[in-house]
CSV table of C-alpha atoms in Angstrom, one decimal:
chain,number,residue,atom,x,y,z
S,1,UNK,CA,-83.7,82.6,192.8
S,2,UNK,CA,-79.7,82.8,193.5
S,3,UNK,CA,-79.1,81.3,196.7
S,4,UNK,CA,-75.8,83.9,197.3
S,5,UNK,CA,-72.6,81.9,198.0
S,6,UNK,CA,-71.5,81.5,201.9
S,7,UNK,CA,-69.0,83.4,203.0
S,8,UNK,CA,-66.3,81.3,205.4
S,9,UNK,CA,-67.2,82.3,209.2
S,10,UNK,CA,-64.7,85.2,210.1
S,11,UNK,CA,-62.0,83.6,212.9
S,12,UNK,CA,-60.1,85.8,215.1
S,13,UNK,CA,-56.3,86.0,214.7
S,14,UNK,CA,-53.9,83.1,215.5
S,15,UNK,CA,-52.1,83.9,218.5
S,16,UNK,CA,-49.0,84.6,217.8
S,17,UNK,CA,-46.0,82.1,219.7
S,18,UNK,CA,-43.8,83.3,222.0
S,19,UNK,CA,-40.4,83.7,221.6
S,20,UNK,CA,-37.9,80.0,220.9
S,21,UNK,CA,-35.7,80.6,224.0
S,22,UNK,CA,-31.8,79.5,223.5
S,23,UNK,CA,-31.0,76.1,222.3
S,24,UNK,CA,-29.4,74.2,223.8
S,25,UNK,CA,-27.0,71.7,222.8
S,26,UNK,CA,-27.9,67.7,223.0
S,27,UNK,CA,-25.0,66.0,224.0
S,28,UNK,CA,-25.1,62.2,222.0
S,29,UNK,CA,-21.5,61.8,223.4
S,30,UNK,CA,-20.4,61.0,227.5
S,31,UNK,CA,-20.9,58.6,229.3
S,32,UNK,CA,-23.0,58.1,232.6
S,33,UNK,CA,-22.1,57.6,235.7
S,34,UNK,CA,-23.4,53.5,235.8
S,35,UNK,CA,-21.2,53.3,232.7
S,36,UNK,CA,-17.9,54.7,235.0
S,37,UNK,CA,-18.8,52.5,238.1
S,38,UNK,CA,-19.5,49.2,235.9
S,39,UNK,CA,-15.8,49.7,234.4
S,40,UNK,CA,-14.3,50.4,238.1
S,41,UNK,CA,-16.1,47.8,239.4
S,42,UNK,CA,-15.0,45.1,237.1
S,43,UNK,CA,-11.7,46.3,237.0
S,44,UNK,CA,-11.8,46.1,240.6
S,45,UNK,CA,-13.1,42.4,240.8
S,46,UNK,CA,-10.9,41.1,237.6
S,47,UNK,CA,-7.7,42.4,239.7
S,48,UNK,CA,-8.7,40.6,243.1
S,49,UNK,CA,-9.7,37.0,241.2
S,50,UNK,CA,-6.5,37.0,239.1
S,51,UNK,CA,-4.8,37.6,242.5
S,52,UNK,CA,-6.7,35.0,244.0
S,53,UNK,CA,-6.2,32.5,241.5
S,54,UNK,CA,-1.9,33.2,240.8
S,55,UNK,CA,-1.8,33.1,244.5
S,56,UNK,CA,-4.0,31.1,246.1
S,57,UNK,CA,-6.0,28.7,244.0
S,58,UNK,CA,-3.3,27.9,241.7
S,59,UNK,CA,0.3,27.2,240.8
S,60,UNK,CA,-0.1,30.3,238.4
S,61,UNK,CA,3.3,32.5,237.6
S,62,UNK,CA,4.3,35.6,235.4
S,63,UNK,CA,3.1,39.1,234.7
S,64,UNK,CA,1.9,38.4,230.8
S,65,UNK,CA,-0.4,35.4,232.0
S,66,UNK,CA,-1.8,37.7,235.0
S,67,UNK,CA,-2.2,40.2,232.6
S,68,UNK,CA,-4.0,38.1,229.9
S,69,UNK,CA,-6.5,36.2,232.6
S,70,UNK,CA,-7.2,40.2,234.5
S,71,UNK,CA,-8.8,41.1,230.9
S,72,UNK,CA,-10.5,38.1,230.2
S,73,UNK,CA,-11.7,38.9,233.3
S,74,UNK,CA,-12.4,42.1,233.0
S,75,UNK,CA,-14.5,42.1,230.1
S,76,UNK,CA,-16.6,39.0,231.3
S,77,UNK,CA,-17.9,41.1,234.4
S,78,UNK,CA,-18.3,44.4,232.9
S,79,UNK,CA,-20.4,42.5,230.5
S,80,UNK,CA,-22.5,40.3,233.7
S,81,UNK,CA,-22.8,44.2,234.9
S,82,UNK,CA,-23.7,46.0,232.0
S,83,UNK,CA,-26.2,43.1,231.2
S,84,UNK,CA,-28.0,44.0,234.2
S,85,UNK,CA,-29.4,47.3,233.0
S,86,UNK,CA,-29.3,47.1,229.4
S,87,UNK,CA,-30.5,44.5,226.7
S,88,UNK,CA,-28.2,42.5,224.6
S,89,UNK,CA,-27.3,44.4,221.3
S,90,UNK,CA,-26.1,47.1,224.2
S,91,UNK,CA,-23.8,44.9,226.2
S,92,UNK,CA,-22.5,43.8,222.6
S,93,UNK,CA,-21.4,47.2,221.6
S,94,UNK,CA,-20.3,48.2,224.9
S,95,UNK,CA,-17.8,45.4,224.9
S,96,UNK,CA,-16.8,45.7,221.2
S,97,UNK,CA,-15.5,49.4,222.8
S,98,UNK,CA,-13.9,48.4,225.8
S,99,UNK,CA,-12.0,46.3,223.9
S,100,UNK,CA,-11.1,48.8,220.8
S,101,UNK,CA,-10.1,51.2,222.9
S,102,UNK,CA,-8.1,48.9,225.7
S,103,UNK,CA,-6.0,47.8,222.3
S,104,UNK,CA,-5.6,51.7,221.6
S,105,UNK,CA,-4.2,52.1,224.6
S,106,UNK,CA,-1.6,48.8,224.5
S,107,UNK,CA,-0.8,50.2,221.3
S,108,UNK,CA,0.3,53.7,222.5
S,109,UNK,CA,1.9,52.0,225.6
S,110,UNK,CA,3.7,49.9,223.8
S,111,UNK,CA,5.1,52.8,221.6
S,112,UNK,CA,5.7,55.1,224.6
S,113,UNK,CA,7.9,52.3,226.0
S,114,UNK,CA,9.7,52.2,223.0
S,115,UNK,CA,11.1,55.2,222.3
S,116,UNK,CA,11.1,55.5,226.3
S,117,UNK,CA,13.4,52.9,226.6
S,118,UNK,CA,15.7,54.1,223.1
S,119,UNK,CA,16.2,57.0,224.6
S,120,UNK,CA,17.4,55.8,227.7
S,121,UNK,CA,19.0,53.4,226.8
S,122,UNK,CA,20.6,56.1,224.7
S,123,UNK,CA,21.4,58.7,227.1
S,124,UNK,CA,25.2,58.3,227.9
S,125,UNK,CA,25.8,59.1,224.1
S,126,UNK,CA,23.7,61.8,223.4
S,127,UNK,CA,24.7,63.9,226.4
S,128,UNK,CA,28.0,64.5,224.2
S,129,UNK,CA,27.9,67.0,222.0
S,130,UNK,CA,30.9,65.0,219.5
S,131,UNK,CA,27.6,62.6,219.0
S,132,UNK,CA,26.3,64.7,216.3
S,133,UNK,CA,29.8,65.9,214.6
S,134,UNK,CA,31.6,63.5,214.7
S,135,UNK,CA,32.5,60.0,212.5
S,136,UNK,CA,33.5,57.0,214.0
S,137,UNK,CA,36.9,57.1,212.0
S,138,UNK,CA,38.9,57.7,215.2
S,139,UNK,CA,36.8,55.9,218.0
S,140,UNK,CA,37.0,51.9,219.0
S,141,UNK,CA,35.9,50.1,220.8
S,142,UNK,CA,37.1,51.3,224.0
S,143,UNK,CA,37.2,54.1,223.0
S,144,UNK,CA,35.1,57.0,225.9
S,145,UNK,CA,31.9,58.4,224.4
S,146,UNK,CA,33.8,61.7,224.2
S,147,UNK,CA,35.2,60.6,220.9
S,148,UNK,CA,33.6,59.3,218.0
S,149,UNK,CA,29.6,59.9,216.6
S,150,UNK,CA,27.2,59.5,213.7
S,151,UNK,CA,27.6,62.4,211.2
S,152,UNK,CA,28.5,59.8,208.9
S,153,UNK,CA,25.7,57.8,209.2
S,154,UNK,CA,23.4,61.1,209.4
S,155,UNK,CA,24.7,62.2,206.1
S,156,UNK,CA,24.4,58.9,204.5
S,157,UNK,CA,21.1,58.1,205.5
S,158,UNK,CA,19.7,61.6,204.1
S,159,UNK,CA,21.5,61.3,200.8
S,160,UNK,CA,20.4,58.0,200.3
S,161,UNK,CA,16.3,58.9,200.9
S,162,UNK,CA,17.1,62.0,199.1
S,163,UNK,CA,18.0,60.0,196.2
S,164,UNK,CA,14.8,57.6,196.4
S,165,UNK,CA,12.4,59.9,196.7
S,166,UNK,CA,14.0,62.4,194.0
S,167,UNK,CA,12.9,58.6,191.4
S,168,UNK,CA,9.9,57.6,193.8
S,169,UNK,CA,7.9,60.5,194.0
S,170,UNK,CA,7.1,61.5,190.6
S,171,UNK,CA,7.2,58.0,188.9
S,172,UNK,CA,4.7,56.9,192.1
S,173,UNK,CA,1.9,59.2,191.6
S,174,UNK,CA,2.3,59.3,187.8
S,175,UNK,CA,1.6,55.3,188.0
S,176,UNK,CA,-1.4,56.2,190.4
S,177,UNK,CA,-2.6,59.2,188.1
S,178,UNK,CA,-2.2,56.2,185.7
S,179,UNK,CA,-4.1,53.3,187.0
S,180,UNK,CA,-7.2,56.0,187.7
S,181,UNK,CA,-6.9,58.3,184.9
S,182,UNK,CA,-6.6,55.3,182.1
S,183,UNK,CA,-8.8,52.6,183.2
S,184,UNK,CA,-8.2,49.0,181.4
S,185,UNK,CA,-6.7,45.8,180.7
S,186,UNK,CA,-3.3,46.7,181.5
S,187,UNK,CA,-3.9,48.9,184.3
S,188,UNK,CA,-5.1,46.2,186.1
S,189,UNK,CA,-2.1,44.3,185.4
S,190,UNK,CA,0.2,46.8,186.7
S,191,UNK,CA,-2.5,47.3,190.0
S,192,UNK,CA,-2.1,43.3,191.0
S,193,UNK,CA,1.9,43.6,190.0
S,194,UNK,CA,2.2,46.5,192.8
S,195,UNK,CA,0.0,44.8,195.1
S,196,UNK,CA,1.6,42.0,195.0
S,197,UNK,CA,5.2,44.1,195.1
S,198,UNK,CA,4.1,46.0,198.7
S,199,UNK,CA,4.9,42.2,200.6
S,200,UNK,CA,8.4,42.1,198.9
S,201,UNK,CA,11.4,41.2,201.9
S,202,UNK,CA,13.6,43.7,202.1
S,203,UNK,CA,16.9,41.0,201.8
S,204,UNK,CA,15.1,40.4,198.0
S,205,UNK,CA,15.4,44.2,196.9
S,206,UNK,CA,18.9,43.9,198.2
S,207,UNK,CA,20.1,41.8,196.2
S,208,UNK,CA,18.0,42.9,193.0
S,209,UNK,CA,20.1,46.0,192.9
S,210,UNK,CA,23.3,43.5,194.1
S,211,UNK,CA,23.3,41.4,190.7
S,212,UNK,CA,21.9,43.8,188.4
S,213,UNK,CA,23.6,47.0,188.8
S,214,UNK,CA,26.4,46.2,190.8
S,215,UNK,CA,27.3,42.2,189.3
S,216,UNK,CA,26.3,43.4,185.9
S,217,UNK,CA,26.6,46.5,185.3
S,218,UNK,CA,29.6,47.1,187.0
S,219,UNK,CA,28.9,49.7,189.4
S,220,UNK,CA,30.5,49.8,193.1
S,221,UNK,CA,28.8,49.6,196.4
S,222,UNK,CA,28.1,53.1,196.8
S,223,UNK,CA,25.4,55.3,198.6
S,224,UNK,CA,23.4,55.6,194.8
S,225,UNK,CA,23.3,51.5,194.4
S,226,UNK,CA,21.5,51.7,198.7
S,227,UNK,CA,19.1,54.0,196.7
S,228,UNK,CA,18.0,52.1,194.3
S,229,UNK,CA,17.4,49.5,196.9
S,230,UNK,CA,15.7,51.7,198.3
S,231,UNK,CA,13.4,52.7,195.4
S,232,UNK,CA,12.2,49.2,195.7
S,233,UNK,CA,10.7,49.1,198.7
S,234,UNK,CA,9.4,52.7,198.8
S,235,UNK,CA,7.6,52.5,195.1
S,236,UNK,CA,5.2,49.7,196.0
S,237,UNK,CA,4.1,51.5,199.0
S,238,UNK,CA,4.0,55.3,197.5
S,239,UNK,CA,2.2,54.0,194.0
S,240,UNK,CA,-1.0,52.2,196.1
S,241,UNK,CA,-1.1,54.9,198.9
S,242,UNK,CA,-1.8,57.0,196.1
S,243,UNK,CA,-3.7,55.1,194.3
S,244,UNK,CA,-6.0,55.3,197.1
S,245,UNK,CA,-6.1,58.6,197.8
S,246,UNK,CA,-6.6,59.7,194.2
S,247,UNK,CA,-9.6,57.4,193.5
S,248,UNK,CA,-11.3,58.9,196.8
S,249,UNK,CA,-11.2,62.7,194.6
S,250,UNK,CA,-15.4,63.0,194.1
S,251,UNK,CA,-16.3,62.5,189.9
S,252,UNK,CA,-18.2,65.6,190.2
S,253,UNK,CA,-14.7,67.7,190.5
S,254,UNK,CA,-13.6,65.8,187.1
S,255,UNK,CA,-16.8,66.2,185.2
S,256,UNK,CA,-17.1,69.8,185.6
S,257,UNK,CA,-13.2,70.1,185.0
S,258,UNK,CA,-14.4,68.5,182.0
S,259,UNK,CA,-17.8,70.5,181.3
S,260,UNK,CA,-15.8,73.6,181.4
S,261,UNK,CA,-13.4,72.2,178.1
S,262,UNK,CA,-10.5,71.1,180.1
S,263,UNK,CA,-8.3,68.4,178.8
S,264,UNK,CA,-7.5,65.3,180.5
S,265,UNK,CA,-4.1,66.1,182.1
S,266,UNK,CA,-5.1,69.6,182.8
S,267,UNK,CA,-7.8,68.3,185.0
S,268,UNK,CA,-5.3,66.0,186.4
S,269,UNK,CA,-3.1,68.9,187.0
S,270,UNK,CA,-5.4,71.6,188.4
S,271,UNK,CA,-8.4,69.2,190.2
S,272,UNK,CA,-6.9,66.0,191.0
S,273,UNK,CA,-3.8,66.5,192.4
S,274,UNK,CA,-4.4,69.7,194.2
S,275,UNK,CA,-8.0,68.1,196.2
S,276,UNK,CA,-5.9,64.2,197.0
S,277,UNK,CA,-2.8,66.5,198.0
S,278,UNK,CA,-3.0,66.0,201.8
S,279,UNK,CA,-3.4,62.3,201.1
S,280,UNK,CA,-0.3,62.2,198.6
S,281,UNK,CA,1.8,63.8,201.0
S,282,UNK,CA,0.8,60.8,203.5
S,283,UNK,CA,1.7,58.6,200.8
S,284,UNK,CA,4.9,60.0,200.9
S,285,UNK,CA,5.3,59.4,204.2
S,286,UNK,CA,4.3,55.9,204.5
S,287,UNK,CA,6.8,55.1,201.4
S,288,UNK,CA,10.0,57.1,203.1
S,289,UNK,CA,8.7,55.3,206.6
S,290,UNK,CA,9.6,52.5,205.2
S,291,UNK,CA,12.9,52.9,203.0
S,292,UNK,CA,14.2,54.9,206.1
S,293,UNK,CA,14.3,51.8,208.6
S,294,UNK,CA,15.7,49.4,206.2
S,295,UNK,CA,19.2,48.0,207.0
S,296,UNK,CA,19.6,44.8,204.7
S,297,UNK,CA,20.1,46.7,201.8
S,298,UNK,CA,22.1,49.0,202.3
S,299,UNK,CA,24.3,46.2,203.8
S,300,UNK,CA,24.3,45.0,200.5
S,301,UNK,CA,24.7,47.6,198.6
S,302,UNK,CA,26.9,49.9,200.0
S,303,UNK,CA,28.9,47.9,202.8
S,304,UNK,CA,30.0,49.6,205.9
S,305,UNK,CA,32.3,52.2,206.7
S,306,UNK,CA,33.5,54.0,210.4
S,307,UNK,CA,33.9,57.5,208.3
S,308,UNK,CA,32.2,60.7,206.4
S,309,UNK,CA,31.7,60.0,202.6
S,310,UNK,CA,29.7,62.6,200.9
S,311,UNK,CA,29.9,61.5,197.9
S,312,UNK,CA,27.1,58.8,197.2
S,313,UNK,CA,28.3,58.3,193.7
S,314,UNK,CA,31.4,56.1,194.7
S,315,UNK,CA,32.9,54.6,198.3
S,316,UNK,CA,31.4,52.8,200.9
S,317,UNK,CA,28.8,54.6,203.1
S,318,UNK,CA,26.5,54.1,205.6
S,319,UNK,CA,23.3,54.7,207.0
S,320,UNK,CA,21.5,54.7,210.7
S,321,UNK,CA,20.0,51.2,211.0
S,322,UNK,CA,23.2,49.6,209.0
S,323,UNK,CA,25.3,51.8,211.9
S,324,UNK,CA,23.0,51.0,215.1
S,325,UNK,CA,23.1,47.8,213.5
S,326,UNK,CA,27.1,46.9,213.6
S,327,UNK,CA,26.8,49.2,217.4
S,328,UNK,CA,24.8,47.6,219.2
S,329,UNK,CA,27.0,44.3,218.2
S,330,UNK,CA,29.4,44.7,219.9
S,331,UNK,CA,30.0,43.6,223.6
S,332,UNK,CA,31.7,46.7,224.9
S,333,UNK,CA,28.9,49.0,226.9
S,334,UNK,CA,29.8,52.0,225.3
S,335,UNK,CA,29.3,51.2,221.5
S,336,UNK,CA,25.6,49.5,223.0
S,337,UNK,CA,25.3,53.2,224.4
S,338,UNK,CA,26.3,54.7,220.8
S,339,UNK,CA,24.1,52.4,219.1
S,340,UNK,CA,20.9,53.2,221.1
S,341,UNK,CA,22.1,56.3,220.4
S,342,UNK,CA,22.3,56.5,217.1
S,343,UNK,CA,19.1,54.7,217.3
S,344,UNK,CA,17.3,58.2,219.0
S,345,UNK,CA,19.3,60.1,216.5
S,346,UNK,CA,17.2,57.6,213.8
S,347,UNK,CA,13.7,58.5,215.2
S,348,UNK,CA,13.7,62.6,215.3
S,349,UNK,CA,15.4,62.8,212.6
S,350,UNK,CA,12.3,60.5,211.3
S,351,UNK,CA,10.2,62.8,213.0
S,352,UNK,CA,11.4,65.8,211.5
S,353,UNK,CA,11.2,65.2,208.1
S,354,UNK,CA,7.6,64.1,208.6
S,355,UNK,CA,6.7,67.1,209.9
S,356,UNK,CA,8.2,68.8,207.5
S,357,UNK,CA,6.3,66.9,204.8
S,358,UNK,CA,3.8,67.3,206.9
S,359,UNK,CA,3.8,71.7,206.7
S,360,UNK,CA,4.5,71.5,202.6
S,361,UNK,CA,1.6,69.2,201.5
S,362,UNK,CA,-0.7,69.3,204.4
S,363,UNK,CA,-2.6,72.2,203.2
S,364,UNK,CA,-6.3,71.2,202.2
S,365,UNK,CA,-7.8,71.6,198.7
S,366,UNK,CA,-8.3,75.6,198.2
S,367,UNK,CA,-6.4,76.4,201.3
S,368,UNK,CA,-2.9,79.2,199.8
S,369,UNK,CA,0.0,79.6,201.4
S,370,UNK,CA,1.0,83.3,202.3
S,371,UNK,CA,3.0,84.0,199.6
S,372,UNK,CA,-0.1,82.8,197.3
S,373,UNK,CA,-2.4,84.8,199.2
S,374,UNK,CA,-0.2,88.1,199.2
S,375,UNK,CA,-0.3,87.5,194.6
S,376,UNK,CA,-4.2,87.2,195.1
S,377,UNK,CA,-4.5,90.2,197.3
S,378,UNK,CA,-2.0,92.2,194.8
S,379,UNK,CA,-4.0,90.9,191.7
S,380,UNK,CA,-7.5,91.8,193.1
S,381,UNK,CA,-6.2,95.5,194.1
S,382,UNK,CA,-4.5,96.0,190.0
S,383,UNK,CA,-7.8,94.5,189.0
S,384,UNK,CA,-9.9,97.3,191.4
S,385,UNK,CA,-7.3,99.8,189.9
S,386,UNK,CA,-8.2,98.9,186.7
S,387,UNK,CA,-12.4,99.1,186.8
S,388,UNK,CA,-11.5,102.7,188.3
S,389,UNK,CA,-9.8,103.7,185.7
S,390,UNK,CA,-12.2,102.6,183.5
S,391,UNK,CA,-15.2,104.0,185.3
S,392,UNK,CA,-13.3,107.6,185.4
S,393,UNK,CA,-12.8,107.3,181.8
S,394,UNK,CA,-16.6,106.3,181.7
S,395,UNK,CA,-17.5,109.3,183.5
S,396,UNK,CA,-14.9,111.8,181.1
S,397,UNK,CA,-16.5,110.7,178.3
S,398,UNK,CA,-20.2,111.2,179.0
S,399,UNK,CA,-19.6,114.4,180.5
S,400,UNK,CA,-17.5,116.2,177.1
S,401,UNK,CA,-20.4,115.0,175.4
S,402,UNK,CA,-23.0,116.5,177.6
S,403,UNK,CA,-20.9,119.7,176.8
S,404,UNK,CA,-20.9,119.7,173.6
S,405,UNK,CA,-24.7,120.1,173.2
S,406,UNK,CA,-27.4,117.4,172.9
S,407,UNK,CA,-26.3,117.1,168.5
S,408,UNK,CA,-22.7,115.5,169.8
S,409,UNK,CA,-24.1,113.2,172.1
S,410,UNK,CA,-27.1,112.4,169.2
S,411,UNK,CA,-26.0,110.1,166.8
S,412,UNK,CA,-25.6,111.3,163.5
S,413,UNK,CA,-28.5,109.2,161.0
S,414,UNK,CA,-28.4,110.8,158.2
S,415,UNK,CA,-26.2,108.5,156.6
S,416,UNK,CA,-28.7,105.3,157.5
S,417,UNK,CA,-30.9,104.4,154.1
S,418,UNK,CA,-33.6,104.0,156.1
S,419,UNK,CA,-34.2,107.8,156.4
S,420,UNK,CA,-33.4,108.3,152.7
S,421,UNK,CA,-36.2,109.7,150.9
């Protein structure tokens, strides 16, 4: 007797779930009311205890000591208040966060103070237009601020930094590419020397160029010699920063380029360098920041002059940091105001150079400029027109073959040896 297999029991269709409602994004950041109360309570208690210690209980005085004591008390009281509601790891996390945020605020406050103090002290000179259009050849220590300016120092700084960048940017990037793309013992030696030269004192670089170029080769003091000294200071910074940036380029991009048959240097030119463009720009900015504020190398190799010299190859030439140093040394108030005004011009010039560098090289990988986008659009339109013309030619060819009859469209097979009897 054959036993029929058991059929599975029929189940009612599953009830359809209701459509999901709108998703609400959870906020992982932010702070609770208890956190704000803990910070405010610890701050108020630390200020009160500091006042009690400095004014009533102990013979302490001084604003710096009061700030340090208040800060230490704030951290201790804040940890105590947080420990009432949280466990040990959370307390340590809150203390670390408070230290990091307060350090950032301190650095920001110092930066704002330096910039504001420089602008305030140099305000008397910055309001005069001649300060930006004249040199100091006709301005003595007792001359009013409406005579003389820093045009000669601005020109000297731009020429010296420009020549130094012309030397250091290509050589620094090429050296960084060599360190990453040609590994070996010699590359490790070069990397070690570069890392050691990043801490080279500026006076040593100035003495080196002074001894080799001016005394050894007989070249006179000039802006070109100063640019060579600045290049010695800037080159290790650019190489080191570029090396780190190129090392961060994913290796899969190189492997994909090699898989498509590209050579090593074509891969570097078309894949590695465009990918690291933004980081390389930052490396150039760091090197420029190192060289643009140097004083002693320029003093040793270019000397000092109060006149405008636009030829960097001959004659003494001054820079903005060196002009600031020389003007601030004077006991006259007008000269000191000119010195602070020169420092303010230096900060504005550096800011302008950094903005231009970021605009020129701050594009991300694959991001095109306006000109490149227009060229790509024109190439796309040309390709589309060529494809349309090819389709029209194919349509006309097919229509002509169909109009001539089936025999015209049918291929001639009489010449085929397989059809011969």
